[in-house]
PDB file of C-alpha atoms in Angstrom:
ATOM      1  CA  MET A   8      35.237   2.861 -29.496  1.00 89.00           C
ATOM      2  CA  ASP A   9      38.224   4.840 -28.725  1.00 89.00           C
ATOM      3  CA  ILE A  10      38.427   7.009 -25.887  1.00 94.00           C
ATOM      4  CA  PRO A  11      39.358  10.592 -26.501  1.00 88.00           C
ATOM      5  CA  ALA A  12      41.931  11.980 -24.220  1.00 87.00           C
ATOM      6  CA  ASN A  13      40.913  13.056 -20.819  1.00 92.00           C
ATOM      7  CA  LYS A  14      37.541  10.896 -21.082  1.00 97.00           C
ATOM      8  CA  LYS A  15      36.314   8.238 -19.326  1.00 98.00           C
ATOM      9  CA  VAL A  16      33.712   5.121 -20.134  1.00 98.00           C
ATOM     10  CA  TYR A  17      31.095   5.145 -16.984  1.00 98.00           C
ATOM     11  CA  PHE A  18      29.502   1.708 -15.648  1.00 98.00           C
ATOM     12  CA  ALA A  19      26.565   1.424 -13.134  1.00 98.00           C
ATOM     13  CA  SER A  20      24.205  -0.976 -12.618  1.00 97.00           C
ATOM     14  CA  ASP A  21      21.159  -1.879  -9.994  1.00 95.00           C
ATOM     15  CA  GLN A  22      19.453   1.264  -8.976  1.00 95.00           C
ATOM     16  CA  HIS A  23      15.962  -0.510  -8.556  1.00 93.00           C
ATOM     17  CA  LEU A  24      14.433   3.068  -8.687  1.00 94.00           C
ATOM     18  CA  GLY A  25      10.909   2.538  -6.972  1.00 90.00           C
ATOM     19  CA  ALA A  26      11.953  -0.088  -4.382  1.00 86.00           C
ATOM     20  CA  PRO A  27      10.574  -0.536  -1.775  1.00 85.00           C
ATOM     21  CA  THR A  28       8.428   2.522  -2.610  1.00 85.00           C
ATOM     22  CA  LYS A  29       8.528   5.104  -4.606  1.00 85.00           C
ATOM     23  CA  GLU A  30       8.686   7.574  -1.699  1.00 91.00           C
ATOM     24  CA  LYS A  31      11.744   5.716   0.027  1.00 91.00           C
ATOM     25  CA  SER A  32      13.803   5.123  -3.239  1.00 92.00           C
ATOM     26  CA  PHE A  33      13.436   9.079  -4.244  1.00 95.00           C
ATOM     27  CA  PRO A  34      16.445   9.842  -2.098  1.00 96.00           C
ATOM     28  CA  ARG A  35      18.508   7.352  -4.427  1.00 96.00           C
ATOM     29  CA  GLU A  36      17.138   8.624  -7.294  1.00 96.00           C
ATOM     30  CA  GLN A  37      18.111  12.199  -6.613  1.00 97.00           C
ATOM     31  CA  LYS A  38      21.705  10.833  -5.711  1.00 98.00           C
ATOM     32  CA  PHE A  39      21.925   8.880  -8.991  1.00 98.00           C
ATOM     33  CA  VAL A  40      20.871  12.030 -11.140  1.00 98.00           C
ATOM     34  CA  GLN A  41      23.716  13.814  -9.298  1.00 98.00           C
ATOM     35  CA  TRP A  42      26.242  11.208 -10.267  1.00 98.00           C
ATOM     36  CA  LEU A  43      25.126  11.308 -13.917  1.00 98.00           C
ATOM     37  CA  ASN A  44      25.176  15.356 -13.921  1.00 97.00           C
ATOM     38  CA  GLU A  45      28.643  15.081 -12.495  1.00 98.00           C
ATOM     39  CA  VAL A  46      30.027  12.148 -15.007  1.00 98.00           C
ATOM     40  CA  LYS A  47      28.590  13.855 -17.856  1.00 97.00           C
ATOM     41  CA  GLU A  48      31.478  16.337 -18.069  1.00 97.00           C
ATOM     42  CA  ASP A  49      34.129  13.827 -18.669  1.00 97.00           C
ATOM     43  CA  ALA A  50      31.983  11.061 -19.921  1.00 98.00           C
ATOM     44  CA  ALA A  51      32.816   9.185 -23.483  1.00 98.00           C
ATOM     45  CA  ALA A  52      30.217   6.633 -22.916  1.00 98.00           C
ATOM     46  CA  ILE A  53      27.911   5.470 -20.243  1.00 98.00           C
ATOM     47  CA  PHE A  54      26.805   1.745 -19.779  1.00 98.00           C
ATOM     48  CA  LEU A  55      23.892   0.986 -17.480  1.00 98.00           C
ATOM     49  CA  LEU A  56      23.784  -2.188 -16.861  1.00 98.00           C
ATOM     50  CA  GLY A  57      19.775  -3.315 -15.981  1.00 92.00           C
ATOM     51  CA  ASP A  58      17.677  -3.081 -13.092  1.00 93.00           C
ATOM     52  CA  LEU A  59      17.577   0.671 -13.233  1.00 95.00           C
ATOM     53  CA  PHE A  60      13.839   0.394 -12.209  1.00 92.00           C
ATOM     54  CA  ASP A  61      12.701  -2.089  -9.414  1.00 89.00           C
ATOM     55  CA  PHE A  62       9.825  -2.809 -11.974  1.00 83.00           C
ATOM     56  CA  TRP A  63       9.446  -1.924 -15.710  1.00 82.00           C
ATOM     57  CA  PHE A  64       6.676  -2.814 -18.374  1.00 77.00           C
ATOM     58  CA  GLU A  65       6.058  -0.897 -21.526  1.00 80.00           C
ATOM     59  CA  TYR A  66       2.534  -1.458 -22.870  1.00 80.00           C
ATOM     60  CA  LYS A  67       2.014  -0.444 -26.203  1.00 80.00           C
ATOM     61  CA  THR A  68       0.804   3.247 -25.401  1.00 81.00           C
ATOM     62  CA  VAL A  69       1.881   3.286 -21.716  1.00 81.00           C
ATOM     63  CA  VAL A  70       5.138   3.371 -19.273  1.00 85.00           C
ATOM     64  CA  PRO A  71       5.023   3.214 -15.900  1.00 82.00           C
ATOM     65  CA  LYS A  72       4.176   6.778 -14.039  1.00 85.00           C
ATOM     66  CA  GLY A  73       7.266   8.720 -12.206  1.00 84.00           C
ATOM     67  CA  PHE A  74      11.232   8.755 -12.882  1.00 92.00           C
ATOM     68  CA  VAL A  75      10.702  12.149 -14.637  1.00 95.00           C
ATOM     69  CA  ARG A  76      14.221  13.100 -13.324  1.00 96.00           C
ATOM     70  CA  VAL A  77      16.385  10.332 -14.100  1.00 97.00           C
ATOM     71  CA  LEU A  78      14.969   9.946 -17.708  1.00 96.00           C
ATOM     72  CA  GLY A  79      14.748  13.670 -18.274  1.00 97.00           C
ATOM     73  CA  LYS A  80      18.830  13.617 -17.226  1.00 98.00           C
ATOM     74  CA  LEU A  81      19.213  10.582 -19.515  1.00 98.00           C
ATOM     75  CA  ALA A  82      17.415  12.377 -22.196  1.00 97.00           C
ATOM     76  CA  GLU A  83      19.892  15.672 -21.991  1.00 98.00           C
ATOM     77  CA  ILE A  84      22.861  13.726 -21.650  1.00 98.00           C
ATOM     78  CA  ARG A  85      22.322  11.527 -24.907  1.00 98.00           C
ATOM     79  CA  ASP A  86      21.057  15.001 -26.504  1.00 98.00           C
ATOM     80  CA  SER A  87      24.574  16.366 -25.680  1.00 97.00           C
ATOM     81  CA  GLY A  88      26.153  13.438 -27.846  1.00 97.00           C
ATOM     82  CA  ILE A  89      27.149  11.371 -25.340  1.00 98.00           C
ATOM     83  CA  PRO A  90      26.525   7.633 -25.943  1.00 98.00           C
ATOM     84  CA  ILE A  91      24.632   5.890 -23.461  1.00 98.00           C
ATOM     85  CA  TYR A  92      24.261   1.636 -23.544  1.00 98.00           C
ATOM     86  CA  PHE A  93      21.246   0.181 -21.748  1.00 97.00           C
ATOM     87  CA  PHE A  94      21.250  -3.461 -20.932  1.00 96.00           C
ATOM     88  CA  VAL A  95      17.646  -4.809 -19.004  1.00 93.00           C
ATOM     89  CA  GLY A  96      17.883  -6.703 -15.828  1.00 89.00           C
ATOM     90  CA  ASN A  97      15.669  -9.169 -14.199  1.00 86.00           C
ATOM     91  CA  HIS A  98      13.520  -6.487 -13.065  1.00 85.00           C
ATOM     92  CA  ASP A  99      13.179  -4.619 -16.275  1.00 83.00           C
ATOM     93  CA  LEU A 100      13.464  -7.324 -18.691  1.00 76.00           C
ATOM     94  CA  TRP A 101       9.952  -6.242 -20.188  1.00 80.00           C
ATOM     95  CA  MET A 102      11.382  -3.082 -21.908  1.00 83.00           C
ATOM     96  CA  ARG A 103      10.545  -2.901 -25.388  1.00 86.00           C
ATOM     97  CA  ASP A 104      11.461   0.377 -27.561  1.00 91.00           C
ATOM     98  CA  TYR A 105      10.643   3.257 -25.278  1.00 93.00           C
ATOM     99  CA  PHE A 106      14.302   4.130 -24.258  1.00 95.00           C
ATOM    100  CA  GLU A 107      15.212   4.175 -28.369  1.00 96.00           C
ATOM    101  CA  THR A 108      12.553   6.002 -29.582  1.00 95.00           C
ATOM    102  CA  GLU A 109      12.156   8.504 -26.829  1.00 95.00           C
ATOM    103  CA  LEU A 110      16.057   8.640 -25.814  1.00 96.00           C
ATOM    104  CA  ASN A 111      17.724   7.227 -28.584  1.00 97.00           C
ATOM    105  CA  ILE A 112      19.791   5.185 -26.246  1.00 98.00           C
ATOM    106  CA  PRO A 113      20.242   1.210 -27.620  1.00 97.00           C
ATOM    107  CA  VAL A 114      18.636  -1.334 -24.953  1.00 96.00           C
ATOM    108  CA  TYR A 115      20.169  -5.056 -25.262  1.00 96.00           C
ATOM    109  CA  HIS A 116      18.498  -7.943 -23.934  1.00 92.00           C
ATOM    110  CA  SER A 117      21.766  -9.927 -23.824  1.00 92.00           C
ATOM    111  CA  SER A 118      25.347  -9.621 -23.044  1.00 95.00           C
ATOM    112  CA  GLN A 119      27.260  -8.190 -25.890  1.00 98.00           C
ATOM    113  CA  ILE A 120      31.190  -8.085 -26.313  1.00 98.00           C
ATOM    114  CA  PHE A 121      32.706  -4.224 -26.679  1.00 98.00           C
ATOM    115  CA  SER A 122      35.964  -2.953 -28.216  1.00 97.00           C
ATOM    116  CA  ILE A 123      37.006  -0.221 -25.998  1.00 97.00           C
ATOM    117  CA  ASN A 124      40.690   1.177 -26.561  1.00 96.00           C
ATOM    118  CA  ASN A 125      41.523  -2.089 -28.153  1.00 95.00           C
ATOM    119  CA  LYS A 126      40.414  -3.900 -24.675  1.00 97.00           C
ATOM    120  CA  ARG A 127      37.865  -6.461 -25.140  1.00 98.00           C
ATOM    121  CA  PHE A 128      34.852  -6.401 -22.669  1.00 98.00           C
ATOM    122  CA  PHE A 129      32.257  -8.771 -22.054  1.00 98.00           C
ATOM    123  CA  ILE A 130      29.460  -6.691 -20.898  1.00 98.00           C
ATOM    124  CA  GLY A 131      25.964  -7.810 -19.772  1.00 96.00           C
ATOM    125  CA  HIS A 132      23.565  -7.600 -16.742  1.00 94.00           C
ATOM    126  CA  GLY A 133      24.401 -11.291 -15.409  1.00 90.00           C
ATOM    127  CA  ASP A 134      21.179 -13.029 -14.686  1.00 86.00           C
ATOM    128  CA  GLY A 135      20.539 -16.584 -15.557  1.00 77.00           C
ATOM    129  CA  LEU A 136      24.232 -17.080 -16.302  1.00 84.00           C
ATOM    130  CA  GLY A 137      26.639 -19.641 -15.012  1.00 67.00           C
ATOM    131  CA  PRO A 138      25.745 -22.818 -13.432  1.00 70.00           C
ATOM    132  CA  HIS A 139      22.748 -23.144 -11.102  1.00 66.00           C
ATOM    133  CA  ASP A 140      20.390 -20.486 -10.563  1.00 63.00           C
ATOM    134  CA  LEU A 141      17.795 -23.084 -12.151  1.00 56.00           C
ATOM    135  CA  GLY A 142      14.547 -21.881 -10.571  1.00 55.00           C
ATOM    136  CA  TYR A 143      15.223 -18.406 -12.232  1.00 59.00           C
ATOM    137  CA  LYS A 144      16.383 -19.728 -15.271  1.00 58.00           C
ATOM    138  CA  ARG A 145      13.088 -21.511 -15.913  1.00 59.00           C
ATOM    139  CA  MET A 146      10.960 -18.421 -14.794  1.00 60.00           C
ATOM    140  CA  LYS A 147      12.688 -16.049 -16.843  1.00 59.00           C
ATOM    141  CA  LYS A 148      11.633 -18.428 -19.683  1.00 59.00           C
ATOM    142  CA  VAL A 149       8.291 -18.042 -18.698  1.00 57.00           C
ATOM    143  CA  PHE A 150       8.310 -14.228 -18.362  1.00 63.00           C
ATOM    144  CA  THR A 151       9.979 -13.796 -21.691  1.00 64.00           C
ATOM    145  CA  PHE A 152       7.902 -16.126 -23.517  1.00 59.00           C
ATOM    146  CA  PRO A 153       5.533 -13.910 -26.321  1.00 71.00           C
ATOM    147  CA  LEU A 154       2.511 -15.283 -25.319  1.00 71.00           C
ATOM    148  CA  PHE A 155       3.082 -14.489 -21.671  1.00 60.00           C
ATOM    149  CA  GLN A 156       3.574 -10.837 -22.259  1.00 64.00           C
ATOM    150  CA  TRP A 157       1.020 -10.595 -24.605  1.00 65.00           C
ATOM    151  CA  LEU A 158      -1.514 -12.179 -21.844  1.00 66.00           C
ATOM    152  CA  PHE A 159       0.105  -9.538 -19.066  1.00 62.00           C
ATOM    153  CA  ARG A 160      -0.454  -6.565 -21.733  1.00 69.00           C
ATOM    154  CA  TRP A 161      -4.520  -7.123 -21.444  1.00 66.00           C
ATOM    155  CA  LEU A 162      -4.389  -6.435 -18.029  1.00 70.00           C
ATOM    156  CA  HIS A 163      -5.045  -2.762 -17.331  1.00 70.00           C
ATOM    157  CA  PRO A 164      -1.754  -0.675 -16.522  1.00 66.00           C
ATOM    158  CA  ASP A 165      -3.033   0.401 -13.051  1.00 66.00           C
ATOM    159  CA  LEU A 166      -3.481  -3.503 -11.812  1.00 71.00           C
ATOM    160  CA  GLY A 167      -0.619  -4.561 -13.784  1.00 60.00           C
ATOM    161  CA  VAL A 168       2.063  -1.941 -12.635  1.00 63.00           C
ATOM    162  CA  LYS A 169       0.993  -2.643  -9.243  1.00 68.00           C
ATOM    163  CA  LEU A 170       1.160  -6.406  -9.332  1.00 63.00           C
ATOM    164  CA  GLY A 171       4.347  -6.449 -10.817  1.00 63.00           C
ATOM    165  CA  GLN A 172       5.513  -3.655  -8.408  1.00 65.00           C
ATOM    166  CA  TYR A 173       4.301  -6.310  -5.665  1.00 61.00           C
ATOM    167  CA  MET A 174       5.642  -9.433  -7.096  1.00 65.00           C
ATOM    168  CA  SER A 175       9.333  -7.282  -7.726  1.00 64.00           C
ATOM    169  CA  VAL A 176       9.395  -6.500  -3.781  1.00 62.00           C
ATOM    170  CA  LYS A 177       8.221  -9.909  -2.809  1.00 58.00           C
ATOM    171  CA  ASN A 178       9.423 -12.420  -4.488  1.00 56.00           C
ATOM    172  CA  LYS A 179      12.782 -13.498  -3.864  1.00 46.00           C
ATOM    173  CA  MET A 180      13.382 -15.403  -6.732  1.00 41.00           C
ATOM    174  CA  ILE A 181      12.325 -12.501  -9.430  1.00 45.00           C
ATOM    175  CA  SER A 182      14.634 -10.061  -7.030  1.00 48.00           C
ATOM    176  CA  GLY A 183      17.487 -12.257  -6.969  1.00 48.00           C
ATOM    177  CA  ASP A 184      18.484 -11.527  -3.354  1.00 51.00           C
ATOM    178  CA  GLU A 185      21.583 -12.868  -2.220  1.00 53.00           C
ATOM    179  CA  ASP A 186      23.637 -12.985   0.499  1.00 56.00           C
ATOM    180  CA  PHE A 187      25.814  -9.792   0.496  1.00 69.00           C
ATOM    181  CA  LYS A 188      29.182 -11.745   1.271  1.00 77.00           C
ATOM    182  CA  PHE A 189      31.640 -13.166  -0.962  1.00 77.00           C
ATOM    183  CA  LEU A 190      30.940 -16.794  -1.339  1.00 78.00           C
ATOM    184  CA  GLY A 191      34.288 -17.893  -2.769  1.00 78.00           C
ATOM    185  CA  GLU A 192      34.945 -18.444  -6.223  1.00 79.00           C
ATOM    186  CA  GLU A 193      33.962 -21.673  -6.481  1.00 78.00           C
ATOM    187  CA  LYS A 194      30.385 -20.772  -5.344  1.00 79.00           C
ATOM    188  CA  GLU A 195      30.251 -17.322  -7.306  1.00 88.00           C
ATOM    189  CA  TRP A 196      28.302 -18.228 -10.570  1.00 89.00           C
ATOM    190  CA  LEU A 197      29.385 -15.372 -12.412  1.00 93.00           C
ATOM    191  CA  VAL A 198      32.774 -16.061 -11.753  1.00 94.00           C
ATOM    192  CA  GLN A 199      32.497 -19.554 -12.830  1.00 94.00           C
ATOM    193  CA  TYR A 200      30.796 -18.305 -15.864  1.00 94.00           C
ATOM    194  CA  CYS A 201      33.608 -15.907 -17.114  1.00 96.00           C
ATOM    195  CA  TYR A 202      36.247 -18.967 -16.477  1.00 96.00           C
ATOM    196  CA  ARG A 203      34.141 -20.972 -18.951  1.00 95.00           C
ATOM    197  CA  LYS A 204      33.826 -18.185 -21.584  1.00 96.00           C
ATOM    198  CA  LEU A 205      37.845 -17.265 -20.867  1.00 96.00           C
ATOM    199  CA  SER A 206      38.413 -21.214 -22.120  1.00 95.00           C
ATOM    200  CA  GLN A 207      37.000 -20.272 -25.452  1.00 95.00           C
ATOM    201  CA  GLU A 208      38.573 -16.718 -26.047  1.00 96.00           C
ATOM    202  CA  HIS A 209      40.058 -14.183 -24.316  1.00 97.00           C
ATOM    203  CA  TYR A 210      38.486 -11.191 -22.785  1.00 98.00           C
ATOM    204  CA  ASP A 211      40.514  -8.244 -21.092  1.00 98.00           C
ATOM    205  CA  PHE A 212      37.276  -7.616 -18.583  1.00 98.00           C
ATOM    206  CA  PHE A 213      33.783  -8.936 -17.935  1.00 98.00           C
ATOM    207  CA  VAL A 214      31.553  -6.353 -16.133  1.00 98.00           C
ATOM    208  CA  PHE A 215      28.250  -7.548 -14.851  1.00 97.00           C
ATOM    209  CA  GLY A 216      25.714  -6.237 -12.436  1.00 95.00           C
ATOM    210  CA  HIS A 217      22.691  -8.180 -10.413  1.00 91.00           C
ATOM    211  CA  ARG A 218      24.865  -9.689  -7.500  1.00 89.00           C
ATOM    212  CA  HIS A 219      24.752  -6.257  -5.718  1.00 91.00           C
ATOM    213  CA  LEU A 220      28.038  -7.090  -4.637  1.00 94.00           C
ATOM    214  CA  PRO A 221      31.084  -4.685  -5.508  1.00 96.00           C
ATOM    215  CA  LEU A 222      33.547  -7.576  -6.899  1.00 96.00           C
ATOM    216  CA  ASP A 223      37.450  -6.804  -8.098  1.00 97.00           C
ATOM    217  CA  ILE A 224      38.564 -10.352  -9.327  1.00 96.00           C
ATOM    218  CA  GLN A 225      41.582 -11.540 -11.155  1.00 97.00           C
ATOM    219  CA  LEU A 226      40.754 -14.508 -13.512  1.00 97.00           C
ATOM    220  CA  ASN A 227      44.119 -15.119 -15.063  1.00 96.00           C
ATOM    221  CA  GLU A 228      47.348 -12.492 -16.027  1.00 95.00           C
ATOM    222  CA  ASN A 229      45.434 -10.645 -18.178  1.00 95.00           C
ATOM    223  CA  SER A 230      41.533 -11.182 -17.624  1.00 97.00           C
ATOM    224  CA  LYS A 231      39.505  -9.647 -15.117  1.00 98.00           C
ATOM    225  CA  TYR A 232      35.671  -9.579 -13.494  1.00 98.00           C
ATOM    226  CA  TYR A 233      34.122  -6.614 -12.068  1.00 98.00           C
ATOM    227  CA  ASN A 234      30.717  -6.484 -10.501  1.00 97.00           C
ATOM    228  CA  LEU A 235      29.608  -2.800 -10.300  1.00 97.00           C
ATOM    229  CA  GLY A 236      27.860  -3.544  -6.700  1.00 95.00           C
ATOM    230  CA  ASP A 237      24.264  -1.610  -6.437  1.00 95.00           C
ATOM    231  CA  TRP A 238      22.904   1.422  -5.924  1.00 96.00           C
ATOM    232  CA  VAL A 239      20.966   0.523  -2.859  1.00 93.00           C
ATOM    233  CA  HIS A 240      23.460  -0.536  -0.508  1.00 93.00           C
ATOM    234  CA  TYR A 241      26.693   0.415  -2.068  1.00 96.00           C
ATOM    235  CA  PHE A 242      26.566   3.359  -4.765  1.00 97.00           C
ATOM    236  CA  THR A 243      29.165   2.093  -6.208  1.00 98.00           C
ATOM    237  CA  TYR A 244      30.269   2.227 -10.147  1.00 98.00           C
ATOM    238  CA  GLY A 245      32.872   1.086 -12.622  1.00 98.00           C
ATOM    239  CA  ILE A 246      35.324   3.781 -14.703  1.00 98.00           C
ATOM    240  CA  PHE A 247      37.582   2.955 -17.321  1.00 98.00           C
ATOM    241  CA  ASP A 248      40.161   5.425 -18.327  1.00 96.00           C
ATOM    242  CA  GLY A 249      41.246   3.757 -21.787  1.00 94.00           C
ATOM    243  CA  ASP A 250      43.539   1.452 -19.673  1.00 94.00           C
ATOM    244  CA  THR A 251      42.857   0.751 -16.288  1.00 96.00           C
ATOM    245  CA  PHE A 252      39.342  -0.545 -14.885  1.00 98.00           C
ATOM    246  CA  ILE A 253      38.266   0.766 -11.319  1.00 98.00           C
ATOM    247  CA  LEU A 254      35.363   0.402  -8.635  1.00 98.00           C
ATOM    248  CA  GLU A 255      34.505   3.752  -6.945  1.00 98.00           C
ATOM    249  CA  LYS A 256      31.977   4.759  -4.533  1.00 98.00           C
ATOM    250  CA  TYR A 257      29.647   7.789  -4.955  1.00 97.00           C
ATOM    251  CA  GLU A 258      29.719   9.616  -1.440  1.00 89.00           C
TER     252      GLU A 258
END
């Protein structure tokens, strides 16, 4: 992907729309839609790195009610020709083909490598990567197991969505809530994951969400790791202008 002159690539993650309730998250949805409306003016592409929704489950013919403003804005941006790339997070990992068929937005269920202006990006939500977090890794295997999804799909949507929303807010293993303080490189498992990947091959930028903490870490002379923060506490996002990656806060 080459970025045209005066264009930028934008990255955002962890909006958690619907949490703790739809009413309380509505101002955040409005703020995020306003951000989308502004960045579309010079966006060459937009990457959404997961947990856009605090809970999302796609039945065969049903999706969760609500979020029409953000879905409508994404549809408008995509229809204008701007590429949007969506990575599922641990809260919306049950996304199927709704974004692809209705919005023409590709959905990725694992980390991906992108070349942008000849810079190598390793991009993903970040959940379940690196050492430790073994409890969540085991639970993710259960949640992504086809038989479990098939059984859950037999619940009536009114019951299934309500149960999912409750578990998403209450269960800390699902939510992945962490101390919002930097733990040090040796304890930040995504940092350790980046070092391990760098030992195998070079990447200019690692970009993740999930951690909910804006991070800008120099891994070596030619490689950096960024965590995008969130749209719950920080309202931060990433910008790549073709050469430099920076984190900004949306006021």
